[in-house]
Amino acid sequence: EPEVTQTPSHQVTQMGQEVILRCVPISNHLYFYWYRQILGQKVEFLVSFYNNEISEKSEIFDDQFSVERPDGSNFTLKIRSTKLEDSAMYFCASSEPGRGLYEKLFFGSGTQLSVL
Amino acid sequence: TQLLEQSPQFLSIQEGENLTVYCNSSSVFSSLQWYRQEPGEGPVLLVTVVTGGEVKKLKRLTFQFGDARKDSSLHITAAQTGDTGLYLCAGRSNFGNEKLTFGTGTRLTIIP
């Protein structure tokens, strides 16, 4: 079965540094998402992306965050100046069009971000 | 803010027993999904329920959406060690392709 791939699997960075998390969604999918899961807490929505623009974002997704689909295959999440509280597992997800309420999100295996 | 509370938070039972996990909210959802997440992996979709009162079966797993579309349950019959994992419910308020609101999760351990 096709899968969403994320790199790196682990990223350690110093507070204040920029990080870019990378994702390759499933090739025929048109909707892309970033979610995160802080250790021991629930999965939280960050942002959704469709037709080369953000369609929805949460309160977590402030000016320090940005997303990009630079080349038609990759989907990236950038955090400009990381904070300790950004430490979490970040999941990329994608879905195909036309399924409405039965939309199925395919999640990647995640990038564990640790901010020191 | 929509919240989905799952209970119990942790559940350990013997192989072969039955169990039920609950997902409750004060908000109405247009659809509700159940995912299973294994350590080091992303959530994997098990089922989507859309209609109030809907029941769906997936082998030994039975999913029900409440009549008012505010709650859901997952019942596992004759649990197996392979059922061990984190079970997450997630809901959407309106149409597809909008954000999913995830529940707090139930960590299930099946003891051989």
CSV table of N, CA and C in Angstrom, one decimal, chain A residues 1 31 33 35 37 40-45 48 55-59 89 91 95-110, chain B residues 2-4 9 30-31 33 35 37 40-45 48-51 54 56 86 88 92 94-104:
chain,number,residue,atom,x,y,z
A,1,GLU,N,0.9,-1.2,0.0
A,1,GLU,CA,0.0,0.0,0.0
A,1,GLU,C,0.9,1.2,0.0
A,31,TYR,N,-4.8,16.7,-0.5
A,31,TYR,CA,-5.0,17.4,0.8
A,31,TYR,C,-3.8,17.0,1.7
A,33,TYR,N,-1.7,17.7,5.5
A,33,TYR,CA,-1.9,18.1,6.9
A,33,TYR,C,-0.6,17.9,7.7
A,35,TYR,N,0.0,17.4,11.9
A,35,TYR,CA,-0.5,17.3,13.3
A,35,TYR,C,0.7,17.1,14.2
A,37,GLN,N,2.0,15.6,18.3
A,37,GLN,CA,1.6,14.9,19.5
A,37,GLN,C,2.7,15.1,20.5
A,40,GLY,N,2.6,12.0,25.8
A,40,GLY,CA,1.5,11.8,26.8
A,40,GLY,C,0.3,12.6,26.5
A,41,GLN,N,0.3,13.4,25.5
A,41,GLN,CA,-0.9,14.2,25.2
A,41,GLN,C,-1.6,13.7,23.9
A,42,LYS,N,-2.7,14.4,23.6
A,42,LYS,CA,-3.5,13.9,22.4
A,42,LYS,C,-2.9,14.5,21.1
A,43,VAL,N,-3.3,13.9,20.0
A,43,VAL,CA,-2.8,14.4,18.7
A,43,VAL,C,-3.6,15.7,18.4
A,44,GLU,N,-2.8,16.7,18.0
A,44,GLU,CA,-3.3,18.1,17.8
A,44,GLU,C,-3.1,18.5,16.3
A,45,PHE,N,-4.2,19.1,15.8
A,45,PHE,CA,-4.1,19.6,14.4
A,45,PHE,C,-3.3,20.9,14.4
A,48,SER,N,-3.8,22.6,7.6
A,48,SER,CA,-4.2,21.8,6.4
A,48,SER,C,-3.8,22.7,5.2
A,55,SER,N,-5.5,26.0,4.0
A,55,SER,CA,-7.0,26.0,4.1
A,55,SER,C,-7.5,26.2,5.5
A,56,GLU,N,-6.7,25.7,6.5
A,56,GLU,CA,-7.1,25.9,7.9
A,56,GLU,C,-5.9,25.8,8.7
A,57,LYS,N,-5.8,26.5,9.8
A,57,LYS,CA,-4.7,26.4,10.8
A,57,LYS,C,-5.2,26.6,12.2
A,58,SER,N,-4.5,26.0,13.1
A,58,SER,CA,-4.9,26.1,14.5
A,58,SER,C,-4.2,27.3,15.2
A,59,GLU,N,-4.6,27.5,16.5
A,59,GLU,CA,-3.9,28.5,17.2
A,59,GLU,C,-2.4,28.2,17.5
A,89,MET,N,6.2,14.9,18.7
A,89,MET,CA,6.2,14.0,17.5
A,89,MET,C,5.3,14.8,16.4
A,91,PHE,N,3.5,14.7,12.9
A,91,PHE,CA,2.9,13.8,11.9
A,91,PHE,C,2.5,14.6,10.6
A,95,SER,N,-4.6,13.0,2.1
A,95,SER,CA,-5.8,12.3,1.7
A,95,SER,C,-6.1,12.6,0.3
A,96,GLU,N,-6.9,11.7,-0.3
A,96,GLU,CA,-7.3,11.9,-1.7
A,96,GLU,C,-8.6,12.7,-1.7
A,97,PRO,N,-8.9,13.3,-2.9
A,97,PRO,CA,-10.1,14.1,-3.0
A,97,PRO,C,-11.4,13.3,-3.2
A,98,GLY,N,-12.5,13.9,-2.9
A,98,GLY,CA,-13.8,13.3,-3.3
A,98,GLY,C,-14.4,12.4,-2.3
A,99,ARG,N,-13.9,12.2,-1.1
A,99,ARG,CA,-14.5,11.2,-0.2
A,99,ARG,C,-15.3,11.9,0.9
A,100,GLY,N,-15.4,13.2,0.9
A,100,GLY,CA,-16.2,13.9,1.8
A,100,GLY,C,-16.0,13.5,3.3
A,101,LEU,N,-17.1,13.1,3.9
A,101,LEU,CA,-17.1,12.7,5.4
A,101,LEU,C,-16.3,11.4,5.6
A,102,TYR,N,-16.1,10.6,4.5
A,102,TYR,CA,-15.4,9.4,4.6
A,102,TYR,C,-13.9,9.6,4.3
A,103,GLU,N,-13.5,10.8,4.3
A,103,GLU,CA,-12.0,11.1,4.0
A,103,GLU,C,-11.2,10.3,4.9
A,104,LYS,N,-10.2,9.6,4.3
A,104,LYS,CA,-9.2,8.8,5.0
A,104,LYS,C,-7.9,9.5,5.0
A,105,LEU,N,-7.4,9.8,6.2
A,105,LEU,CA,-6.1,10.4,6.3
A,105,LEU,C,-5.0,9.2,6.4
A,106,PHE,N,-4.0,9.4,5.6
A,106,PHE,CA,-2.9,8.5,5.7
A,106,PHE,C,-1.8,9.2,6.4
A,107,PHE,N,-1.3,8.7,7.6
A,107,PHE,CA,-0.3,9.4,8.4
A,107,PHE,C,1.1,8.8,8.1
A,108,GLY,N,2.1,9.6,8.2
A,108,GLY,CA,3.4,9.1,8.2
A,108,GLY,C,3.8,8.6,9.5
A,109,SER,N,5.0,8.1,9.7
A,109,SER,CA,5.5,7.6,10.9
A,109,SER,C,6.0,8.7,11.9
A,110,GLY,N,6.1,9.9,11.4
A,110,GLY,CA,6.4,11.0,12.3
A,110,GLY,C,7.8,11.4,12.4
B,2,GLN,N,-14.0,22.0,20.7
B,2,GLN,CA,-14.6,20.7,20.8
B,2,GLN,C,-13.6,19.8,21.5
B,3,LEU,N,-14.2,19.0,22.4
B,3,LEU,CA,-13.3,18.0,23.2
B,3,LEU,C,-13.9,16.7,23.0
B,4,LEU,N,-13.0,15.7,22.8
B,4,LEU,CA,-13.5,14.3,22.8
B,4,LEU,C,-12.7,13.6,24.0
B,9,GLN,N,-8.7,5.6,30.2
B,9,GLN,CA,-7.4,6.1,29.6
B,9,GLN,C,-6.5,4.9,29.4
B,30,SER,N,-20.2,15.5,12.6
B,30,SER,CA,-20.8,15.0,11.4
B,30,SER,C,-20.2,13.6,11.1
B,31,SER,N,-19.0,13.4,11.5
B,31,SER,CA,-18.4,12.1,11.3
B,31,SER,C,-17.5,11.8,12.4
B,33,GLN,N,-14.2,9.0,13.5
B,33,GLN,CA,-13.3,8.0,13.0
B,33,GLN,C,-12.6,7.4,14.2
B,35,TYR,N,-9.0,5.4,15.1
B,35,TYR,CA,-7.7,5.1,14.6
B,35,TYR,C,-7.0,4.2,15.7
B,37,GLN,N,-3.0,3.4,16.9
B,37,GLN,CA,-1.6,3.9,16.8
B,37,GLN,C,-0.7,2.9,17.5
B,40,GLY,N,5.8,4.5,17.8
B,40,GLY,CA,6.7,4.9,16.7
B,40,GLY,C,6.1,5.0,15.3
B,41,GLU,N,4.7,4.9,15.3
B,41,GLU,CA,4.0,5.0,14.0
B,41,GLU,C,2.9,6.0,14.1
B,42,GLY,N,2.4,6.4,12.9
B,42,GLY,CA,1.3,7.3,12.9
B,42,GLY,C,0.0,6.6,13.1
B,43,PRO,N,-1.1,7.3,13.4
B,43,PRO,CA,-2.4,6.6,13.5
B,43,PRO,C,-2.8,6.0,12.2
B,44,VAL,N,-3.5,4.8,12.3
B,44,VAL,CA,-4.0,4.1,11.1
B,44,VAL,C,-5.5,4.1,11.3
B,45,LEU,N,-6.2,4.5,10.2
B,45,LEU,CA,-7.7,4.5,10.3
B,45,LEU,C,-8.3,3.1,10.3
B,48,THR,N,-14.9,4.7,9.8
B,48,THR,CA,-15.6,6.0,9.8
B,48,THR,C,-17.1,5.7,10.0
B,49,VAL,N,-17.7,6.4,11.0
B,49,VAL,CA,-19.1,6.4,11.1
B,49,VAL,C,-19.7,7.8,10.9
B,50,VAL,N,-20.9,7.8,10.3
B,50,VAL,CA,-21.4,9.1,9.8
B,50,VAL,C,-22.9,9.3,10.3
B,51,THR,N,-23.6,8.2,10.4
B,51,THR,CA,-25.0,8.4,10.7
B,51,THR,C,-25.3,8.0,12.2
B,54,GLU,N,-25.4,4.5,13.9
B,54,GLU,CA,-24.7,3.5,12.9
B,54,GLU,C,-23.8,2.6,13.7
B,56,LYS,N,-20.9,-0.4,12.8
B,56,LYS,CA,-20.0,-1.0,11.8
B,56,LYS,C,-19.2,-2.1,12.5
B,86,LEU,N,-2.7,2.0,21.0
B,86,LEU,CA,-3.4,3.2,21.4
B,86,LEU,C,-4.6,3.4,20.5
B,88,LEU,N,-7.6,5.8,19.2
B,88,LEU,CA,-8.0,7.2,19.2
B,88,LEU,C,-9.3,7.4,18.4
B,92,ARG,N,-15.1,15.1,13.1
B,92,ARG,CA,-15.2,16.3,12.2
B,92,ARG,C,-16.5,17.0,12.5
B,94,ASN,N,-18.0,19.3,10.4
B,94,ASN,CA,-18.8,19.6,9.2
B,94,ASN,C,-18.5,18.6,8.1
B,95,PHE,N,-17.9,19.1,7.0
B,95,PHE,CA,-17.7,18.3,5.9
B,95,PHE,C,-16.3,17.6,5.9
B,96,GLY,N,-15.9,16.9,4.9
B,96,GLY,CA,-14.6,16.3,4.9
B,96,GLY,C,-13.6,17.3,4.6
B,97,ASN,N,-12.3,16.9,4.7
B,97,ASN,CA,-11.2,17.7,4.5
B,97,ASN,C,-11.0,18.9,5.4
B,98,GLU,N,-11.8,18.9,6.5
B,98,GLU,CA,-11.5,19.9,7.6
B,98,GLU,C,-10.7,19.1,8.7
B,99,LYS,N,-10.3,19.9,9.7
B,99,LYS,CA,-9.4,19.3,10.7
B,99,LYS,C,-10.1,18.2,11.4
B,100,LEU,N,-9.4,17.3,11.9
B,100,LEU,CA,-9.8,16.2,12.8
B,100,LEU,C,-9.6,16.7,14.2
B,101,THR,N,-10.5,16.5,15.1
B,101,THR,CA,-10.3,16.7,16.5
B,101,THR,C,-10.1,15.4,17.2
B,102,PHE,N,-9.0,15.1,17.7
B,102,PHE,CA,-8.7,13.8,18.3
B,102,PHE,C,-9.1,13.7,19.7
B,103,GLY,N,-9.4,12.5,20.1
B,103,GLY,CA,-9.7,12.2,21.5
B,103,GLY,C,-8.4,12.0,22.3
B,104,THR,N,-8.6,11.8,23.6
B,104,THR,CA,-7.5,11.7,24.6
B,104,THR,C,-6.8,10.4,24.5
